[in-house]
PDB file of C-alpha atoms in Angstrom:
ATOM      1  CA  MET B   1     -23.761  72.940-103.911  1.00 56.00           C
ATOM      2  CA  PRO B   2     -25.923  71.927-100.870  1.00 58.00           C
ATOM      3  CA  ALA B   3     -26.006  67.491-100.092  1.00 57.00           C
ATOM      4  CA  PRO B   4     -29.731  66.705-101.252  1.00 56.00           C
ATOM      5  CA  THR B   5     -32.491  66.428 -98.419  1.00 58.00           C
ATOM      6  CA  THR B   6     -34.963  63.802 -98.134  1.00 56.00           C
ATOM      7  CA  PRO B   7     -37.681  64.500 -99.979  1.00 57.00           C
ATOM      8  CA  PRO B   8     -40.353  64.760 -96.961  1.00 58.00           C
ATOM      9  CA  VAL B   9     -43.009  61.151 -96.340  1.00 53.00           C
ATOM     10  CA  ASP B  10     -46.474  62.478 -97.398  1.00 57.00           C
ATOM     11  CA  PRO B  11     -48.701  61.943 -94.361  1.00 51.00           C
ATOM     12  CA  ARG B  12     -51.573  60.945 -96.952  1.00 56.00           C
ATOM     13  CA  ILE B  13     -50.105  57.895 -97.723  1.00 56.00           C
ATOM     14  CA  ALA B  14     -49.363  55.841 -94.859  1.00 54.00           C
ATOM     15  CA  PRO B  15     -46.644  53.086 -93.541  1.00 56.00           C
ATOM     16  CA  PRO B  16     -46.169  49.775 -95.523  1.00 57.00           C
ATOM     17  CA  PRO B  17     -47.410  47.323 -92.439  1.00 56.00           C
ATOM     18  CA  PRO B  18     -44.922  45.687 -90.482  1.00 55.00           C
ATOM     19  CA  PRO B  19     -44.350  41.780 -91.258  1.00 56.00           C
ATOM     20  CA  ALA B  20     -46.952  39.411 -90.193  1.00 53.00           C
ATOM     21  CA  ALA B  21     -46.075  37.318 -87.228  1.00 51.00           C
ATOM     22  CA  ALA B  22     -46.379  33.283 -87.324  1.00 49.00           C
ATOM     23  CA  PRO B  23     -49.637  32.618 -86.367  1.00 50.00           C
ATOM     24  CA  ALA B  24     -48.992  31.306 -82.881  1.00 48.00           C
ATOM     25  CA  PRO B  25     -49.408  26.822 -82.979  1.00 46.00           C
ATOM     26  CA  ALA B  26     -52.629  25.868 -81.449  1.00 43.00           C
ATOM     27  CA  PRO B  27     -52.185  24.192 -77.764  1.00 40.00           C
ATOM     28  CA  ALA B  28     -52.095  20.762 -78.010  1.00 37.00           C
ATOM     29  CA  PRO B  29     -55.219  18.779 -76.501  1.00 35.00           C
ATOM     30  CA  ALA B  30     -54.980  18.125 -72.836  1.00 35.00           C
ATOM     31  CA  SER B  31     -54.337  14.419 -71.820  1.00 37.00           C
ATOM     32  CA  GLY B  32     -56.746  12.997 -70.633  1.00 41.00           C
ATOM     33  CA  ALA B  33     -59.218  14.796 -71.284  1.00 41.00           C
ATOM     34  CA  GLY B  34     -62.588  13.672 -71.344  1.00 57.00           C
ATOM     35  CA  LYS B  35     -62.413  10.185 -69.473  1.00 73.00           C
ATOM     36  CA  ILE B  36     -62.817   7.106 -71.286  1.00 89.00           C
ATOM     37  CA  ASN B  37     -66.672   5.244 -69.471  1.00 89.00           C
ATOM     38  CA  LEU B  38     -67.525   2.165 -71.500  1.00 89.00           C
ATOM     39  CA  ASP B  39     -70.115   3.929 -72.731  1.00 88.00           C
ATOM     40  CA  LYS B  40     -69.810   3.578 -76.627  1.00 87.00           C
ATOM     41  CA  GLY B  41     -68.238  -0.479 -75.791  1.00 87.00           C
ATOM     42  CA  ARG B  42     -65.576  -2.299 -75.588  1.00 88.00           C
ATOM     43  CA  VAL B  43     -62.541  -0.243 -74.904  1.00 92.00           C
ATOM     44  CA  SER B  44     -58.972  -1.443 -75.734  1.00 92.00           C
ATOM     45  CA  LEU B  45     -56.268  -0.069 -73.574  1.00 93.00           C
ATOM     46  CA  GLN B  46     -52.944   1.243 -74.029  1.00 92.00           C
ATOM     47  CA  LYS B  47     -50.100   1.061 -71.380  1.00 92.00           C
ATOM     48  CA  ASN B  48     -50.709   3.866 -68.476  1.00 93.00           C
ATOM     49  CA  GLN B  49     -54.629   4.431 -69.797  1.00 94.00           C
ATOM     50  CA  THR B  50     -57.162   4.444 -67.608  1.00 94.00           C
ATOM     51  CA  VAL B  51     -61.217   3.691 -67.981  1.00 93.00           C
ATOM     52  CA  SER B  52     -63.651   4.051 -65.648  1.00 92.00           C
ATOM     53  CA  LEU B  53     -66.234   1.105 -65.751  1.00 90.00           C
ATOM     54  CA  VAL B  54     -69.811   3.477 -65.467  1.00 87.00           C
ATOM     55  CA  LYS B  55     -71.930   2.643 -68.439  1.00 83.00           C
ATOM     56  CA  GLY B  56     -75.088   4.857 -68.933  1.00 82.00           C
ATOM     57  CA  GLY B  57     -73.520   7.268 -65.936  1.00 83.00           C
ATOM     58  CA  ARG B  58     -74.076   4.245 -64.043  1.00 79.00           C
ATOM     59  CA  PRO B  59     -70.755   2.612 -62.137  1.00 77.00           C
ATOM     60  CA  LEU B  60     -70.363  -0.545 -62.826  1.00 70.00           C
ATOM     61  CA  LEU B  61     -71.496  -2.276 -59.968  1.00 62.00           C
ATOM     62  CA  SER B  62     -71.690  -6.395 -60.403  1.00 80.00           C
ATOM     63  CA  GLN B  63     -69.313  -9.464 -61.347  1.00 86.00           C
ATOM     64  CA  VAL B  64     -66.555  -9.018 -63.442  1.00 90.00           C
ATOM     65  CA  LYS B  65     -63.345 -11.136 -64.646  1.00 91.00           C
ATOM     66  CA  MET B  66     -59.672  -9.982 -64.743  1.00 91.00           C
ATOM     67  CA  GLY B  67     -59.505 -13.130 -67.334  1.00 91.00           C
ATOM     68  CA  LEU B  68     -55.506 -13.052 -68.329  1.00 88.00           C
ATOM     69  CA  GLY B  69     -53.620 -14.978 -71.515  1.00 86.00           C
ATOM     70  CA  TRP B  70     -50.763 -15.789 -72.774  1.00 85.00           C
ATOM     71  CA  GLU B  71     -48.581 -18.299 -75.393  1.00 82.00           C
ATOM     72  CA  PRO B  72     -45.263 -19.716 -76.382  1.00 81.00           C
ATOM     73  CA  ALA B  73     -43.507 -17.386 -78.167  1.00 79.00           C
ATOM     74  CA  PHE B  74     -41.325 -21.003 -79.834  1.00 79.00           C
ATOM     75  CA  ARG B  75     -43.193 -23.909 -80.418  1.00 76.00           C
ATOM     76  CA  GLY B  76     -43.441 -27.015 -78.718  1.00 69.00           C
ATOM     77  CA  LYS B  77     -43.112 -25.230 -75.710  1.00 74.00           C
ATOM     78  CA  ASP B  78     -45.143 -25.161 -72.132  1.00 75.00           C
ATOM     79  CA  ILE B  79     -45.469 -21.631 -70.146  1.00 76.00           C
ATOM     80  CA  ASP B  80     -46.410 -21.714 -66.653  1.00 79.00           C
ATOM     81  CA  LEU B  81     -47.330 -18.876 -65.797  1.00 86.00           C
ATOM     82  CA  ASP B  82     -49.358 -17.703 -62.800  1.00 90.00           C
ATOM     83  CA  ALA B  83     -52.223 -14.777 -62.514  1.00 91.00           C
ATOM     84  CA  SER B  84     -52.685 -13.490 -58.956  1.00 95.00           C
ATOM     85  CA  VAL B  85     -54.755  -9.823 -57.723  1.00 96.00           C
ATOM     86  CA  ILE B  86     -53.165  -8.880 -54.890  1.00 97.00           C
ATOM     87  CA  ALA B  87     -55.908  -6.859 -52.963  1.00 98.00           C
ATOM     88  CA  TYR B  88     -54.476  -3.419 -50.955  1.00 98.00           C
ATOM     89  CA  GLY B  89     -56.661  -0.969 -48.961  1.00 97.00           C
ATOM     90  CA  PRO B  90     -56.695   3.752 -48.573  1.00 95.00           C
ATOM     91  CA  GLN B  91     -52.992   3.830 -47.278  1.00 95.00           C
ATOM     92  CA  ARG B  92     -51.978   1.156 -50.043  1.00 96.00           C
ATOM     93  CA  ASN B  93     -52.029  -1.861 -47.242  1.00 97.00           C
ATOM     94  CA  HIS B  94     -51.980  -5.407 -48.802  1.00 98.00           C
ATOM     95  CA  ILE B  95     -55.209  -6.552 -47.279  1.00 98.00           C
ATOM     96  CA  ASP B  96     -54.161 -10.497 -49.290  1.00 98.00           C
ATOM     97  CA  SER B  97     -53.222 -12.527 -52.167  1.00 97.00           C
ATOM     98  CA  CYS B  98     -55.892 -14.613 -54.102  1.00 97.00           C
ATOM     99  CA  TYR B  99     -53.544 -16.630 -56.996  1.00 95.00           C
ATOM    100  CA  PHE B 100     -53.326 -21.318 -56.910  1.00 91.00           C
ATOM    101  CA  GLY B 101     -52.231 -21.506 -54.129  1.00 93.00           C
ATOM    102  CA  LYS B 102     -55.101 -18.971 -52.539  1.00 95.00           C
ATOM    103  CA  LEU B 103     -58.432 -19.674 -54.356  1.00 96.00           C
ATOM    104  CA  SER B 104     -60.805 -16.976 -52.477  1.00 97.00           C
ATOM    105  CA  ILE B 105     -60.108 -14.243 -50.313  1.00 97.00           C
ATOM    106  CA  VAL B 106     -61.616 -11.215 -48.363  1.00 97.00           C
ATOM    107  CA  GLY B 107     -65.504 -13.171 -48.127  1.00 95.00           C
ATOM    108  CA  GLY B 108     -65.115 -15.371 -51.742  1.00 96.00           C
ATOM    109  CA  ALA B 109     -65.767 -11.732 -53.210  1.00 96.00           C
ATOM    110  CA  ILE B 110     -62.522 -12.498 -54.881  1.00 97.00           C
ATOM    111  CA  GLN B 111     -62.331 -15.961 -56.363  1.00 95.00           C
ATOM    112  CA  HIS B 112     -59.348 -17.588 -58.699  1.00 95.00           C
ATOM    113  CA  SER B 113     -59.368 -20.155 -61.138  1.00 86.00           C
ATOM    114  CA  GLY B 114     -57.362 -22.178 -60.717  1.00 80.00           C
ATOM    115  CA  ASP B 115     -53.663 -22.913 -62.186  1.00 66.00           C
ATOM    116  CA  ASN B 116     -52.417 -23.035 -65.723  1.00 58.00           C
ATOM    117  CA  LEU B 117     -49.761 -25.503 -66.394  1.00 52.00           C
ATOM    118  CA  THR B 118     -48.519 -24.780 -70.383  1.00 49.00           C
ATOM    119  CA  GLY B 119     -50.516 -21.558 -71.365  1.00 47.00           C
ATOM    120  CA  GLU B 120     -51.818 -23.425 -74.531  1.00 54.00           C
ATOM    121  CA  GLY B 121     -55.210 -23.049 -76.108  1.00 53.00           C
ATOM    122  CA  ALA B 122     -57.265 -19.986 -77.012  1.00 59.00           C
ATOM    123  CA  GLY B 123     -58.567 -17.996 -75.003  1.00 76.00           C
ATOM    124  CA  ASP B 124     -57.786 -17.169 -71.334  1.00 86.00           C
ATOM    125  CA  ASP B 125     -55.410 -19.400 -69.899  1.00 86.00           C
ATOM    126  CA  GLU B 126     -56.505 -18.111 -65.625  1.00 89.00           C
ATOM    127  CA  VAL B 127     -59.139 -16.140 -64.735  1.00 92.00           C
ATOM    128  CA  ILE B 128     -59.840 -14.496 -61.247  1.00 94.00           C
ATOM    129  CA  VAL B 129     -62.991 -13.494 -61.140  1.00 94.00           C
ATOM    130  CA  VAL B 130     -64.322 -10.176 -58.355  1.00 95.00           C
ATOM    131  CA  ASP B 131     -67.445  -9.130 -56.767  1.00 94.00           C
ATOM    132  CA  LEU B 132     -67.341  -5.279 -56.715  1.00 91.00           C
ATOM    133  CA  GLY B 133     -70.058  -5.171 -54.929  1.00 89.00           C
ATOM    134  CA  ARG B 134     -69.304  -7.590 -52.132  1.00 93.00           C
ATOM    135  CA  LEU B 135     -65.298  -6.035 -51.975  1.00 94.00           C
ATOM    136  CA  PRO B 136     -65.324  -5.123 -48.176  1.00 95.00           C
ATOM    137  CA  GLN B 137     -64.982  -1.871 -48.124  1.00 94.00           C
ATOM    138  CA  GLU B 138     -61.875  -1.202 -46.794  1.00 95.00           C
ATOM    139  CA  VAL B 139     -60.331  -2.908 -50.076  1.00 97.00           C
ATOM    140  CA  THR B 140     -59.238   0.292 -52.977  1.00 96.00           C
ATOM    141  CA  GLY B 141     -56.629  -1.675 -54.899  1.00 97.00           C
ATOM    142  CA  LEU B 142     -56.558  -4.686 -56.785  1.00 97.00           C
ATOM    143  CA  VAL B 143     -53.316  -5.023 -59.122  1.00 97.00           C
ATOM    144  CA  PHE B 144     -52.924  -7.931 -61.315  1.00 95.00           C
ATOM    145  CA  THR B 145     -50.447  -9.655 -62.115  1.00 94.00           C
ATOM    146  CA  VAL B 146     -48.764 -12.884 -63.869  1.00 92.00           C
ATOM    147  CA  ASN B 147     -45.243 -14.347 -61.899  1.00 93.00           C
ATOM    148  CA  SER B 148     -43.132 -17.349 -63.634  1.00 90.00           C
ATOM    149  CA  PHE B 149     -42.912 -19.680 -61.298  1.00 86.00           C
ATOM    150  CA  SER B 150     -40.229 -21.701 -63.225  1.00 84.00           C
ATOM    151  CA  GLY B 151     -38.318 -18.838 -63.843  1.00 89.00           C
ATOM    152  CA  GLN B 152     -38.930 -18.552 -67.771  1.00 87.00           C
ATOM    153  CA  LYS B 153     -38.464 -15.335 -68.480  1.00 90.00           C
ATOM    154  CA  PHE B 154     -41.156 -13.217 -70.620  1.00 90.00           C
ATOM    155  CA  THR B 155     -39.687 -12.955 -73.634  1.00 90.00           C
ATOM    156  CA  GLU B 156     -40.593 -16.566 -74.096  1.00 88.00           C
ATOM    157  CA  VAL B 157     -44.027 -15.618 -73.784  1.00 86.00           C
ATOM    158  CA  ALA B 158     -46.160 -13.910 -76.879  1.00 83.00           C
ATOM    159  CA  LYS B 159     -49.664 -12.617 -77.234  1.00 84.00           C
ATOM    160  CA  ALA B 160     -49.441 -12.124 -73.677  1.00 87.00           C
ATOM    161  CA  TYR B 161     -52.715 -10.046 -72.555  1.00 90.00           C
ATOM    162  CA  CYS B 162     -55.847  -8.990 -69.672  1.00 92.00           C
ATOM    163  CA  ARG B 163     -59.215  -8.305 -70.339  1.00 92.00           C
ATOM    164  CA  LEU B 164     -62.124  -7.580 -68.059  1.00 91.00           C
ATOM    165  CA  LEU B 165     -64.983  -8.882 -68.749  1.00 90.00           C
ATOM    166  CA  ASP B 166     -69.318  -8.659 -67.231  1.00 89.00           C
ATOM    167  CA  ALA B 167     -69.174 -11.634 -65.228  1.00 88.00           C
ATOM    168  CA  ALA B 168     -73.074 -12.262 -65.516  1.00 86.00           C
ATOM    169  CA  THR B 169     -73.174 -12.105 -69.528  1.00 88.00           C
ATOM    170  CA  GLY B 170     -69.575 -12.776 -71.208  1.00 88.00           C
ATOM    171  CA  GLU B 171     -69.152  -9.473 -72.461  1.00 89.00           C
ATOM    172  CA  GLU B 172     -65.481  -8.049 -72.914  1.00 90.00           C
ATOM    173  CA  LEU B 173     -65.512  -4.503 -71.412  1.00 92.00           C
ATOM    174  CA  VAL B 174     -61.909  -3.840 -71.801  1.00 94.00           C
ATOM    175  CA  ARG B 175     -58.488  -4.815 -73.295  1.00 93.00           C
ATOM    176  CA  PHE B 176     -54.489  -5.036 -72.599  1.00 92.00           C
ATOM    177  CA  ASP B 177     -52.679  -6.572 -74.711  1.00 91.00           C
ATOM    178  CA  LEU B 178     -48.677  -6.728 -73.099  1.00 89.00           C
ATOM    179  CA  THR B 179     -46.757  -5.449 -76.993  1.00 86.00           C
ATOM    180  CA  ASN B 180     -42.894  -5.153 -75.852  1.00 87.00           C
ATOM    181  CA  ALA B 181     -41.572  -7.645 -73.452  1.00 87.00           C
ATOM    182  CA  GLU B 182     -38.499  -7.932 -71.014  1.00 92.00           C
ATOM    183  CA  PRO B 183     -36.527 -10.809 -69.754  1.00 93.00           C
ATOM    184  CA  GLN B 184     -37.591 -10.510 -66.639  1.00 94.00           C
ATOM    185  CA  THR B 185     -40.337 -13.285 -63.888  1.00 94.00           C
ATOM    186  CA  GLY B 186     -43.234 -10.632 -63.602  1.00 93.00           C
ATOM    187  CA  VAL B 187     -45.024  -7.747 -64.661  1.00 94.00           C
ATOM    188  CA  MET B 188     -47.924  -6.259 -63.419  1.00 95.00           C
ATOM    189  CA  MET B 189     -50.440  -6.359 -65.682  1.00 93.00           C
ATOM    190  CA  ALA B 190     -53.324  -3.811 -64.815  1.00 95.00           C
ATOM    191  CA  LYS B 191     -55.107  -2.269 -61.890  1.00 95.00           C
ATOM    192  CA  LEU B 192     -58.872  -1.451 -60.538  1.00 95.00           C
ATOM    193  CA  ILE B 193     -59.502   1.810 -58.067  1.00 96.00           C
ATOM    194  CA  LYS B 194     -61.688   2.540 -56.329  1.00 94.00           C
ATOM    195  CA  GLN B 195     -62.456   6.091 -56.756  1.00 91.00           C
ATOM    196  CA  PHE B 196     -64.078   8.138 -54.051  1.00 89.00           C
ATOM    197  CA  SER B 197     -67.884   8.597 -56.014  1.00 85.00           C
ATOM    198  CA  GLY B 198     -67.906   5.220 -55.464  1.00 86.00           C
ATOM    199  CA  GLU B 199     -66.760   3.843 -59.264  1.00 90.00           C
ATOM    200  CA  TRP B 200     -63.599   2.410 -60.287  1.00 93.00           C
ATOM    201  CA  GLU B 201     -60.839   2.368 -62.682  1.00 93.00           C
ATOM    202  CA  MET B 202     -58.598   0.519 -64.588  1.00 94.00           C
ATOM    203  CA  THR B 203     -55.102   1.239 -65.207  1.00 95.00           C
ATOM    204  CA  ALA B 204     -53.405  -0.269 -67.884  1.00 94.00           C
ATOM    205  CA  ILE B 205     -49.635  -0.878 -66.479  1.00 95.00           C
ATOM    206  CA  GLY B 206     -47.910  -2.945 -68.502  1.00 93.00           C
ATOM    207  CA  ASP B 207     -44.146  -2.873 -65.983  1.00 95.00           C
ATOM    208  CA  PHE B 208     -41.731  -5.700 -65.633  1.00 94.00           C
ATOM    209  CA  VAL B 209     -40.814  -6.929 -62.111  1.00 95.00           C
ATOM    210  CA  LYS B 210     -37.660  -9.066 -60.736  1.00 95.00           C
ATOM    211  CA  SER B 211     -40.093 -11.958 -59.086  1.00 95.00           C
ATOM    212  CA  ARG B 212     -41.429 -15.133 -59.390  1.00 93.00           C
ATOM    213  CA  THR B 213     -43.773 -15.438 -56.687  1.00 93.00           C
ATOM    214  CA  VAL B 214     -47.338 -12.684 -55.844  1.00 94.00           C
ATOM    215  CA  ARG B 215     -45.385 -12.037 -52.917  1.00 95.00           C
ATOM    216  CA  GLY B 216     -42.411 -10.809 -54.360  1.00 96.00           C
ATOM    217  CA  MET B 217     -45.594  -8.469 -55.495  1.00 96.00           C
ATOM    218  CA  VAL B 218     -46.203  -6.845 -52.869  1.00 97.00           C
ATOM    219  CA  LYS B 219     -44.438  -3.989 -52.332  1.00 97.00           C
ATOM    220  CA  PRO B 220     -43.636  -3.087 -56.343  1.00 96.00           C
ATOM    221  CA  GLY B 221     -48.022  -3.072 -56.677  1.00 97.00           C
ATOM    222  CA  ALA B 222     -48.826  -0.580 -53.209  1.00 97.00           C
ATOM    223  CA  GLN B 223     -46.033   1.504 -55.036  1.00 96.00           C
ATOM    224  CA  ALA B 224     -48.050   1.505 -58.736  1.00 95.00           C
ATOM    225  CA  LEU B 225     -51.602   2.478 -56.971  1.00 93.00           C
TER     226      LEU B 225
END
């Protein structure tokens, strides 16, 4: 008896379609897409985020204040921290440092409010005023640091922050709250870098360093630019 043959396929009937492939995942948004500026008002930065100091399409070439503040993590314990700013040139070369021992640098374009010995009370503990329009051409980078000269660690500090204000109006432009702490005596809070276009950009850093003085922050600050 002959073997049964497979019936011929009717050409009028289309073969079943192959199973549909899973849809390709949508591309992730490009990191850093759409540069943040000051058009929408106050900017709250996370670590490593950058904001361009531009408002209404124009660079903010005026006086700004960098206010730095902190509180003791434990009640009744004073925290003596020192806020400073280190000025660098285009090759990351150290130009000068403004701190409690040198309250004015680069011809007075950067000025320090003086030392706060306790950290108690609301508001900024130390303020550094920067006249962006009066900075010498060779100053292209600024790194803002906080150090514990007495050796207290940042694990003993609470609510450390830095904020950039318009010196003329007192308006807060940018804020960065330090949300973590490490048992170190120095921290690089933020940097201001001048772009080729003339505008300045502020980036939150939040990196800890083993250094009780601004002198020990010069090399790490250069590496952070």
